[in-house]
Amino acid sequence: QVQLQESGPGLVKPSQTLSVTCNVSGGSFNNGNYYWNWIRQFPGKGLEWIGHIYYTGSTAYNPSLKSRVTISIDTSKRQFSLRLDSVTAADTAVYFCAREDCSAGSCYVGFDTWGQGTLVTVSS
Amino acid sequence: VLTQSPATLSLSPGERATLSCRASQSVTFYLAWYQQKPGQAPRLLIYDASNRATGIPARFSASGSGTDFTLTISSLEPEDSAVYYCQQSTNWPAHTFGGGTKVEIK
């Protein structure tokens, strides 16, 4: 059974870079059946999709964040990472990694597996 | 934009809960539903508008297409107390979420 586990810094200063990593254990990681996503949840509870990466390294980002976001993948370590530059207090959120199943040739609508989330607070 | 209603639903165990998700433009059937309990990640309940995810009890069902979608909990259990979100992927890979409906069990 696949499990996702985020790890992050907890606290980041304004204007600095936020980096969070998701470790994937169990299940398939690089067989081409899944997209690996980052999603965040603000303190007011709204959810925002940040972007995804395929095992080949192909990425897609939320247009509202595209200029500040980089998602990368290391298949040998079974992990993928999020980098968000020039953070402000508005980036304070719980950051989740999540899996999107595309094993049927097209993607099912919905993220079927999530990590437990890691809270990142942006504050000086 | 996905608009969920009501914001809060307060019902007794055994009652039927009906949650609505309305899209500002057609999302065909590219819609999912999630349940989130405090301190936990969202849990996928429904994918592709009406299909129960693995392990989801049969009391959860969903319907709809286009702009209007409904999640129904046929007979509420105390453990169904949570916030429920809808999510659409009509402009894949972009995904957006609704604002959520909180279900309280009296």
Coordinates of N, CA and C in Angstrom, one line a residue:
Chain A
Q1 N 0.8 -1.2 0.0 CA 0.0 0.0 0.0 C 0.9 1.2 0.0
V2 N 0.6 2.1 -0.9 CA 1.4 3.3 -1.0 C 1.2 4.3 0.2
Q3 N 2.2 4.9 0.6 CA 2.1 5.9 1.7 C 3.0 7.1 1.3
L4 N 2.5 8.3 1.6 CA 3.2 9.5 1.3 C 3.5 10.3 2.6
Q5 N 4.7 10.8 2.7 CA 5.1 11.5 3.9 C 5.9 12.8 3.5
E6 N 5.3 13.9 3.9 CA 6.0 15.2 3.7 C 7.0 15.5 4.8
S7 N 8.0 16.2 4.4 CA 8.9 16.8 5.4 C 9.2 18.2 5.0
G8 N 9.3 19.1 6.0 CA 9.5 20.5 5.7 C 10.1 21.3 6.8
P9 N 10.4 22.5 6.6 CA 11.1 23.3 7.6 C 10.3 23.8 8.8
G10 N 9.0 23.9 8.6 CA 8.2 24.4 9.7 C 8.1 25.9 9.7
L11 N 9.2 26.6 9.6 CA 9.2 28.1 9.7 C 10.1 28.6 8.6
V12 N 9.6 29.5 7.8 CA 10.5 30.2 6.7 C 10.3 31.7 6.9
K13 N 11.4 32.4 6.7 CA 11.3 33.8 6.8 C 10.8 34.4 5.4
P14 N 10.1 35.6 5.5 CA 9.6 36.2 4.3 C 10.8 36.5 3.4
S15 N 10.5 36.4 2.1 CA 11.4 36.6 0.9 C 12.3 35.4 0.7
Q16 N 12.3 34.4 1.6 CA 13.2 33.3 1.4 C 12.4 32.2 0.6
T17 N 13.1 31.0 0.5 CA 12.5 29.9 -0.3 C 12.0 28.8 0.6
L18 N 10.8 28.3 0.3 CA 10.2 27.2 1.0 C 10.5 25.9 0.3
S19 N 11.0 24.9 1.0 CA 11.3 23.6 0.3 C 10.6 22.5 1.1
V20 N 9.9 21.7 0.5 CA 9.2 20.6 1.1 C 9.4 19.3 0.2
T21 N 9.6 18.2 0.9 CA 9.8 17.0 0.2 C 8.8 15.9 0.5
C22 N 8.4 15.1 -0.4 CA 7.5 14.0 -0.2 C 8.1 12.7 -0.5
N23 N 8.2 11.8 0.5 CA 8.7 10.5 0.3 C 7.6 9.5 0.1
V24 N 7.8 8.7 -0.9 CA 6.7 7.7 -1.3 C 7.2 6.3 -1.0
S25 N 6.5 5.6 -0.2 CA 6.8 4.3 0.2 C 5.7 3.3 -0.3
G26 N 6.1 2.1 -0.7 CA 5.1 1.1 -1.1 C 4.6 1.5 -2.5
G27 N 4.0 0.6 -3.1 CA 3.3 0.8 -4.4 C 4.3 1.2 -5.5
S28 N 3.8 1.6 -6.7 CA 4.6 2.0 -7.8 C 4.9 3.4 -7.8
F29 N 6.1 3.8 -8.2 CA 6.4 5.3 -8.2 C 6.7 5.8 -9.6
N30 N 7.5 5.0 -10.4 CA 7.9 5.5 -11.7 C 7.5 4.6 -12.8
N31 N 6.3 4.0 -12.7 CA 5.9 3.2 -13.9 C 4.9 3.9 -14.8
G32 N 4.8 5.2 -14.6 CA 4.0 6.0 -15.5 C 2.6 6.0 -15.3
N33 N 2.1 5.4 -14.2 CA 0.7 5.4 -13.9 C 0.2 6.6 -13.1
Y34 N 1.1 7.4 -12.5 CA 0.7 8.4 -11.6 C 1.3 9.7 -11.9
Y35 N 0.6 10.8 -11.5 CA 1.1 12.1 -11.4 C 1.2 12.4 -9.9
W36 N 2.3 13.1 -9.6 CA 2.6 13.4 -8.2 C 2.4 14.9 -7.9
N37 N 1.5 15.2 -7.0 CA 1.0 16.6 -6.9 C 1.4 17.2 -5.5
W38 N 1.3 18.5 -5.6 CA 1.4 19.4 -4.3 C 0.1 20.2 -4.2
I39 N -0.4 20.2 -3.1 CA -1.7 20.9 -2.8 C -1.5 21.6 -1.4
R40 N -2.0 22.8 -1.2 CA -1.8 23.4 0.1 C -3.2 23.8 0.6
Q41 N -3.2 23.9 1.9 CA -4.5 24.3 2.6 C -4.2 25.4 3.5
F42 N -4.8 26.6 3.3 CA -4.6 27.8 4.1 C -5.3 27.7 5.4
P43 N -4.9 28.5 6.4 CA -5.5 28.5 7.7 C -7.0 28.6 7.7
G44 N -7.5 29.3 6.8 CA -9.0 29.5 6.6 C -9.6 28.2 6.0
K45 N -8.8 27.2 5.7 CA -9.2 25.9 5.2 C -9.4 25.8 3.7
G46 N -9.2 26.9 2.9 CA -9.3 26.7 1.5 C -8.2 25.9 1.0
L47 N -8.4 25.1 -0.1 CA -7.5 24.2 -0.7 C -7.0 24.8 -2.1
E48 N -5.7 24.7 -2.4 CA -5.2 25.2 -3.6 C -4.2 24.2 -4.2
W49 N -4.5 23.8 -5.5 CA -3.6 23.0 -6.2 C -2.4 23.8 -6.6
I50 N -1.1 23.3 -6.4 CA 0.1 24.0 -6.7 C 0.7 23.5 -8.0
G51 N 0.7 22.2 -8.2 CA 1.3 21.7 -9.4 C 1.6 20.2 -9.3
H52 N 2.0 19.6 -10.4 CA 2.3 18.2 -10.4 C 3.6 17.9 -11.2
I53 N 4.0 16.6 -11.0 CA 5.2 16.2 -11.8 C 4.9 14.7 -12.2
Y54 N 5.4 14.3 -13.3 CA 5.4 13.0 -13.8 C 6.7 12.4 -13.6
Y55 N 6.8 11.0 -13.7 CA 8.1 10.4 -13.4 C 9.2 10.8 -14.4
T56 N 8.8 11.3 -15.5 CA 9.8 11.7 -16.5 C 10.4 13.1 -16.2
G57 N 9.8 13.7 -15.2 CA 10.2 15.1 -14.9 C 9.3 16.2 -15.5
S58 N 8.3 15.8 -16.3 CA 7.4 16.7 -16.9 C 6.5 17.4 -15.8
T59 N 6.4 18.7 -15.8 CA 5.6 19.4 -14.8 C 4.5 20.2 -15.3
A60 N 3.6 20.6 -14.4 CA 2.6 21.6 -14.7 C 2.3 22.3 -13.4
Y61 N 2.1 23.6 -13.5 CA 1.9 24.4 -12.3 C 0.6 25.3 -12.4
N62 N 0.1 25.6 -11.2 CA -1.0 26.6 -11.1 C -0.5 27.9 -11.7
P63 N -1.2 28.5 -12.7 CA -0.7 29.7 -13.3 C -0.5 30.9 -12.3
S64 N -1.2 30.8 -11.2 CA -1.1 31.9 -10.2 C 0.2 31.8 -9.4
L65 N 0.9 30.6 -9.5 CA 2.1 30.4 -8.7 C 3.3 30.1 -9.6
K66 N 3.1 30.0 -10.9 CA 4.0 29.5 -11.8 C 5.4 30.2 -11.8
S67 N 5.4 31.5 -11.5 CA 6.7 32.2 -11.6 C 7.5 31.9 -10.3
R68 N 6.9 31.3 -9.3 CA 7.7 31.1 -8.1 C 7.9 29.6 -7.7
V69 N 7.3 28.7 -8.5 CA 7.3 27.3 -8.1 C 8.2 26.4 -9.0
T70 N 8.8 25.5 -8.3 CA 9.6 24.4 -9.0 C 9.3 23.1 -8.3
I71 N 8.8 22.1 -9.1 CA 8.7 20.8 -8.6 C 9.7 19.9 -9.3
S72 N 10.4 19.1 -8.5 CA 11.4 18.2 -9.0 C 11.1 16.7 -8.5
I73 N 11.8 15.8 -9.1 CA 11.6 14.4 -8.7 C 12.9 13.6 -8.8
D74 N 13.0 12.7 -7.8 CA 14.2 11.9 -7.7 C 13.7 10.4 -7.6
T75 N 13.6 9.7 -8.8 CA 13.0 8.4 -8.8 C 13.9 7.4 -8.0
S76 N 15.2 7.6 -8.0 CA 16.0 6.7 -7.2 C 15.7 6.7 -5.7
K77 N 15.3 7.9 -5.3 CA 15.0 8.0 -3.8 C 13.5 7.9 -3.6
R78 N 12.7 7.8 -4.6 CA 11.3 7.7 -4.5 C 10.7 8.9 -3.8
Q79 N 11.2 10.1 -4.2 CA 10.7 11.3 -3.6 C 10.5 12.4 -4.7
F80 N 9.6 13.3 -4.4 CA 9.5 14.5 -5.2 C 9.4 15.7 -4.2
S81 N 9.8 16.9 -4.8 CA 10.0 18.1 -3.9 C 9.3 19.3 -4.5
L82 N 9.0 20.2 -3.6 CA 8.4 21.5 -4.0 C 9.4 22.6 -3.5
R83 N 9.6 23.6 -4.4 CA 10.3 24.7 -4.0 C 9.5 25.9 -4.4
L84 N 9.3 26.8 -3.4 CA 8.5 28.0 -3.6 C 9.3 29.2 -3.2
D85 N 9.6 30.1 -4.2 CA 10.5 31.2 -4.0 C 9.8 32.5 -3.4
S86 N 10.5 33.4 -2.8 CA 10.0 34.7 -2.4 C 8.7 34.6 -1.7
V87 N 8.7 33.8 -0.6 CA 7.5 33.6 0.1 C 7.1 34.8 0.9
T88 N 5.8 34.9 1.2 CA 5.2 35.9 2.1 C 4.3 35.2 3.1
A89 N 3.7 36.0 4.0 CA 2.8 35.4 5.0 C 1.7 34.7 4.3
A90 N 1.3 35.1 3.1 CA 0.2 34.5 2.4 C 0.5 33.1 2.0
D91 N 1.7 32.7 2.1 CA 2.1 31.3 1.7 C 2.0 30.4 2.9
T92 N 1.7 30.9 4.1 CA 1.5 30.1 5.3 C 0.4 29.1 5.0
A93 N 0.7 27.8 5.2 CA -0.3 26.8 4.9 C 0.2 25.4 5.3
V94 N -0.7 24.5 5.3 CA -0.3 23.1 5.4 C -0.1 22.6 3.9
Y95 N 1.1 22.0 3.7 CA 1.4 21.6 2.4 C 1.3 20.0 2.3
F96 N 0.4 19.6 1.4 CA 0.2 18.2 1.2 C 0.8 17.7 -0.1
C97 N 1.3 16.5 -0.1 CA 1.6 15.8 -1.4 C 0.5 14.8 -1.6
A98 N 0.2 14.5 -2.9 CA -1.0 13.7 -3.2 C -0.7 13.0 -4.6
R99 N -1.3 11.8 -4.7 CA -1.2 11.0 -5.9 C -2.4 11.1 -6.8
E100 N -2.2 11.2 -8.1 CA -3.3 11.2 -9.0 C -3.1 10.0 -9.9
D101 N -4.1 9.1 -10.0 CA -4.1 7.8 -10.7 C -4.5 8.0 -12.1
C102 N -3.5 7.7 -13.0 CA -3.8 7.8 -14.4 C -3.5 6.4 -15.1
S103 N -3.7 5.4 -14.4 CA -3.4 4.0 -14.8 C -4.3 3.5 -15.9
A104 N -5.5 4.2 -16.1 CA -6.5 3.7 -17.0 C -6.3 4.4 -18.4
G105 N -5.2 5.0 -18.6 CA -5.0 5.7 -19.9 C -5.3 7.2 -19.8
S106 N -6.3 7.5 -19.0 CA -6.6 8.9 -18.7 C -6.7 9.0 -17.2
C107 N -6.6 10.1 -16.6 CA -6.6 10.3 -15.2 C -8.0 10.2 -14.6
Y108 N -8.1 9.4 -13.5 CA -9.3 9.5 -12.7 C -9.4 10.9 -12.1
V109 N -10.6 11.4 -11.9 CA -10.7 12.7 -11.3 C -10.7 12.5 -9.8
G110 N -9.6 13.0 -9.1 CA -9.5 12.9 -7.7 C -8.1 12.4 -7.3
F111 N -7.7 12.9 -6.1 CA -6.4 12.5 -5.6 C -6.7 11.4 -4.6
D112 N -6.1 10.2 -4.9 CA -6.6 9.0 -4.2 C -5.7 8.7 -2.9
T113 N -4.5 9.3 -2.9 CA -3.7 9.1 -1.7 C -3.0 10.4 -1.4
W114 N -3.0 10.7 -0.1 CA -2.4 12.0 0.4 C -1.5 11.7 1.5
G115 N -0.5 12.6 1.7 CA 0.3 12.6 2.9 C -0.4 13.2 4.0
Q116 N 0.2 13.2 5.2 CA -0.5 13.8 6.3 C -0.4 15.3 6.4
G117 N 0.5 15.9 5.6 CA 0.6 17.3 5.5 C 1.7 17.9 6.4
T118 N 2.3 18.9 6.0 CA 3.3 19.6 6.9 C 3.0 21.1 6.9
L119 N 2.9 21.6 8.1 CA 2.6 23.1 8.3 C 3.8 23.9 8.0
V120 N 3.7 24.8 7.1 CA 4.8 25.8 6.9 C 4.3 27.2 7.2
T121 N 5.0 27.8 8.2 CA 4.6 29.2 8.6 C 5.7 30.1 8.1
V122 N 5.2 31.2 7.4 CA 6.1 32.2 6.9 C 6.1 33.4 7.9
S123 N 7.2 33.6 8.6 CA 7.2 34.7 9.6 C 8.6 35.0 9.9
S124 N 8.8 36.3 10.2 CA 10.2 36.7 10.6 C 10.4 36.5 12.1
Chain B
V1 N -15.2 28.2 -11.0 CA -15.4 28.4 -9.6 C -16.4 27.4 -9.1
L2 N -16.1 26.7 -8.0 CA -17.0 25.7 -7.4 C -17.6 26.3 -6.1
T3 N -19.0 26.4 -6.1 CA -19.7 26.9 -4.9 C -20.4 25.8 -4.2
Q4 N -20.1 25.6 -2.9 CA -20.7 24.5 -2.1 C -21.7 25.1 -1.2
S5 N -22.8 24.4 -1.0 CA -23.8 24.8 -0.1 C -24.5 23.6 0.5
P6 N -25.0 23.7 1.8 CA -24.9 24.9 2.6 C -23.5 25.0 3.2
A7 N -23.1 26.1 3.9 CA -21.8 26.1 4.5 C -21.7 25.2 5.7
T8 N -22.8 25.0 6.4 CA -22.9 24.1 7.5 C -24.2 23.4 7.5
L9 N -24.1 22.1 7.8 CA -25.3 21.2 7.9 C -25.3 20.5 9.2
S10 N -26.3 20.7 10.0 CA -26.4 20.1 11.3 C -27.6 19.1 11.4
L11 N -27.3 17.9 11.5 CA -28.3 16.8 11.4 C -28.0 15.8 12.5
S12 N -29.0 14.9 12.7 CA -28.9 13.9 13.8 C -28.5 12.6 13.1
P13 N -27.9 11.7 13.9 CA -27.6 10.4 13.4 C -28.8 9.7 12.8
G14 N -28.5 9.0 11.6 CA -29.6 8.3 10.9 C -30.3 9.2 9.9
E15 N -30.1 10.5 10.0 CA -30.7 11.4 9.0 C -29.9 11.4 7.7
R16 N -30.6 11.9 6.6 CA -30.0 12.0 5.3 C -29.4 13.4 5.1
A17 N -28.1 13.4 4.6 CA -27.5 14.6 4.3 C -27.3 14.8 2.8
T18 N -27.7 16.0 2.4 CA -27.5 16.3 0.9 C -26.7 17.6 0.8
L19 N -25.5 17.4 0.1 CA -24.6 18.5 0.0 C -24.5 18.8 -1.5
S20 N -24.4 20.1 -1.8 CA -24.4 20.6 -3.2 C -23.1 21.2 -3.6
C21 N -22.7 21.0 -4.8 CA -21.6 21.7 -5.4 C -22.0 22.2 -6.8
R22 N -21.9 23.5 -7.0 CA -22.3 24.1 -8.2 C -21.1 24.7 -8.9
A23 N -20.9 24.4 -10.2 CA -19.8 25.0 -11.0 C -20.3 26.2 -11.8
S24 N -19.4 27.1 -11.9 CA -19.8 28.3 -12.7 C -19.9 28.1 -14.2
Q25 N -19.3 27.0 -14.6 CA -19.4 26.5 -16.0 C -19.3 25.0 -16.0
S26 N -19.7 24.4 -17.1 CA -19.8 22.9 -17.1 C -18.4 22.3 -16.8
V27 N -18.4 21.3 -15.9 CA -17.2 20.5 -15.7 C -17.5 19.1 -16.2
T28 N -18.5 18.9 -17.0 CA -19.0 17.6 -17.4 C -19.1 16.6 -16.2
F29 N -18.2 15.6 -16.2 CA -18.2 14.7 -15.0 C -16.9 14.7 -14.3
Y30 N -16.1 15.7 -14.5 CA -14.7 15.8 -14.0 C -14.8 16.4 -12.5
L31 N -15.4 15.6 -11.6 CA -15.6 16.1 -10.3 C -15.4 15.0 -9.3
A32 N -14.8 15.4 -8.1 CA -14.5 14.5 -7.0 C -15.0 15.1 -5.7
W33 N -15.2 14.3 -4.8 CA -15.6 14.7 -3.4 C -14.7 14.1 -2.4
Y34 N -14.4 14.9 -1.3 CA -13.5 14.5 -0.3 C -14.2 14.8 1.1
Q35 N -13.7 14.0 2.1 CA -14.0 14.2 3.4 C -12.8 14.6 4.2
Q36 N -12.8 15.6 5.0 CA -11.7 15.9 5.8 C -12.1 16.1 7.3
K37 N -11.4 15.4 8.1 CA -11.6 15.5 9.6 C -10.5 16.3 10.2
P38 N -10.7 17.0 11.3 CA -9.7 17.8 11.9 C -8.3 17.2 12.0
G39 N -7.3 17.9 11.6 CA -5.9 17.4 11.7 C -5.6 16.3 10.7
Q40 N -6.5 16.0 9.8 CA -6.2 14.9 8.8 C -6.2 15.5 7.4
A41 N -5.6 14.7 6.5 CA -5.6 15.1 5.1 C -7.0 14.8 4.5
P42 N -7.4 15.4 3.4 CA -8.7 15.0 2.8 C -8.6 13.6 2.3
R43 N -9.7 13.0 2.4 CA -9.9 11.5 2.0 C -10.8 11.5 0.8
L44 N -10.4 10.9 -0.3 CA -11.2 10.8 -1.5 C -12.4 9.9 -1.2
L45 N -13.6 10.4 -1.5 CA -14.8 9.7 -1.3 C -15.3 9.2 -2.7
I46 N -15.4 10.1 -3.6 CA -16.0 9.9 -4.9 C -15.1 10.4 -6.0
Y47 N -14.9 9.7 -7.1 CA -14.2 10.1 -8.2 C -15.0 10.1 -9.5
D48 N -14.7 10.9 -10.5 CA -15.4 10.9 -11.7 C -16.9 11.1 -11.5
A49 N -17.3 12.0 -10.5 CA -18.6 12.4 -10.2 C -19.5 11.5 -9.5
S50 N -19.4 10.2 -9.7 CA -20.3 9.3 -9.1 C -19.8 7.9 -8.6
N51 N -18.5 7.7 -8.7 CA -17.9 6.4 -8.4 C -17.3 6.5 -7.0
R52 N -17.7 5.6 -6.1 CA -17.1 5.5 -4.8 C -15.7 5.0 -4.8
A53 N -14.8 5.7 -4.1 CA -13.4 5.3 -4.0 C -13.3 4.0 -3.2
T54 N -12.2 3.3 -3.2 CA -11.9 2.1 -2.5 C -12.2 2.3 -1.0
G55 N -13.0 1.4 -0.5 CA -13.2 1.4 1.0 C -14.2 2.3 1.5
I56 N -14.9 3.1 0.6 CA -15.9 4.1 1.1 C -17.2 3.4 1.3
P57 N -17.8 3.6 2.4 CA -19.1 2.9 2.7 C -20.2 3.3 1.7
A58 N -21.1 2.4 1.5 CA -22.2 2.5 0.5 C -23.2 3.6 0.9
R59 N -23.1 4.1 2.1 CA -24.1 5.2 2.5 C -23.7 6.5 1.8
F60 N -22.5 6.6 1.2 CA -22.0 7.7 0.5 C -22.3 7.5 -1.0
S61 N -23.0 8.4 -1.6 CA -23.3 8.4 -3.0 C -23.3 9.8 -3.6
A62 N -23.1 9.8 -4.9 CA -23.0 11.2 -5.5 C -23.6 11.1 -6.9
S63 N -24.0 12.2 -7.4 CA -24.6 12.3 -8.7 C -24.4 13.7 -9.3
G64 N -24.7 13.8 -10.6 CA -24.6 15.1 -11.2 C -23.7 15.1 -12.4
S65 N -23.9 16.1 -13.2 CA -23.0 16.3 -14.4 C -23.2 17.8 -14.8
G66 N -22.3 18.3 -15.6 CA -22.4 19.6 -16.0 C -22.0 20.6 -14.9
T67 N -23.0 21.3 -14.4 CA -22.8 22.3 -13.4 C -23.3 22.0 -12.0
D68 N -24.2 21.0 -11.9 CA -24.8 20.7 -10.6 C -24.5 19.3 -10.1
F69 N -23.9 19.2 -8.9 CA -23.5 17.9 -8.3 C -24.0 17.8 -6.9
T70 N -24.3 16.6 -6.5 CA -24.8 16.3 -5.1 C -24.1 15.2 -4.5
L71 N -23.7 15.3 -3.3 CA -23.1 14.2 -2.4 C -24.2 13.9 -1.4
T72 N -24.6 12.7 -1.3 CA -25.6 12.3 -0.4 C -25.0 11.3 0.6
I73 N -25.3 11.5 1.9 CA -25.0 10.5 2.9 C -26.3 10.0 3.4
S74 N -26.6 8.7 3.1 CA -28.0 8.2 3.3 C -28.5 8.2 4.7
S75 N -27.6 7.8 5.6 CA -27.9 7.6 7.0 C -26.7 8.0 7.8
L76 N -26.7 9.2 8.4 CA -25.5 9.7 9.0 C -25.1 8.9 10.2
E77 N -23.8 8.7 10.3 CA -23.1 8.1 11.4 C -22.3 9.2 12.2
P78 N -22.1 9.0 13.5 CA -21.3 10.0 14.2 C -20.0 10.3 13.6
E79 N -19.3 9.3 13.0 CA -18.0 9.5 12.4 C -18.0 10.3 11.1
D80 N -19.2 10.6 10.6 CA -19.3 11.4 9.3 C -19.2 12.9 9.6
S81 N -19.0 13.3 10.8 CA -18.8 14.7 11.2 C -17.5 15.1 10.6
A82 N -17.5 16.1 9.6 CA -16.3 16.4 8.9 C -16.6 17.6 8.0
V83 N -15.6 18.1 7.3 CA -15.8 19.0 6.2 C -15.7 18.3 4.9
Y84 N -16.6 18.6 4.0 CA -16.7 17.9 2.7 C -16.4 18.9 1.6
Y85 N -15.4 18.5 0.7 CA -15.0 19.4 -0.4 C -15.3 18.7 -1.7
C86 N -15.7 19.6 -2.7 CA -15.7 19.1 -4.1 C -14.5 19.6 -4.8
Q87 N -14.1 19.0 -5.9 CA -12.9 19.4 -6.7 C -13.2 19.1 -8.1
Q88 N -12.7 20.0 -9.0 CA -13.0 19.7 -10.4 C -11.7 19.8 -11.2
S89 N -11.6 19.0 -12.3 CA -10.4 18.9 -13.1 C -10.8 19.1 -14.6
T90 N -11.8 19.9 -14.9 CA -12.2 20.0 -16.3 C -11.1 20.6 -17.2
N91 N -10.2 21.5 -16.6 CA -9.1 22.1 -17.3 C -7.8 21.4 -16.9
W92 N -7.8 20.1 -16.8 CA -6.6 19.3 -16.5 C -5.4 19.8 -17.2
P93 N -4.2 20.0 -16.6 CA -3.9 19.5 -15.2 C -4.3 20.4 -14.1
A94 N -4.9 21.6 -14.4 CA -5.3 22.5 -13.3 C -6.5 21.9 -12.6
H95 N -6.5 22.0 -11.3 CA -7.6 21.5 -10.4 C -8.0 22.6 -9.5
T96 N -9.3 22.7 -9.2 CA -9.8 23.7 -8.2 C -10.7 23.0 -7.3
F97 N -10.8 23.6 -6.1 CA -11.6 23.0 -5.0 C -12.8 24.0 -4.6
G98 N -13.8 23.4 -4.1 CA -14.9 24.2 -3.5 C -14.5 24.7 -2.1
G99 N -15.3 25.5 -1.6 CA -15.0 26.1 -0.2 C -15.4 25.2 0.9
G100 N -16.1 24.1 0.7 CA -16.4 23.1 1.7 C -17.8 23.3 2.4
T101 N -18.3 22.2 2.8 CA -19.5 22.1 3.6 C -19.2 21.4 4.9
K102 N -19.4 22.0 6.1 CA -19.2 21.4 7.3 C -20.4 20.6 7.8
V103 N -20.3 19.3 8.0 CA -21.4 18.5 8.5 C -21.2 18.2 10.0
E104 N -22.2 18.7 10.7 CA -22.2 18.5 12.2 C -23.2 17.5 12.6
I105 N -22.9 16.6 13.5 CA -23.8 15.6 13.9 C -24.3 16.0 15.3
K106 N -25.6 16.2 15.4 CA -26.2 16.6 16.7 C -26.0 15.6 17.8

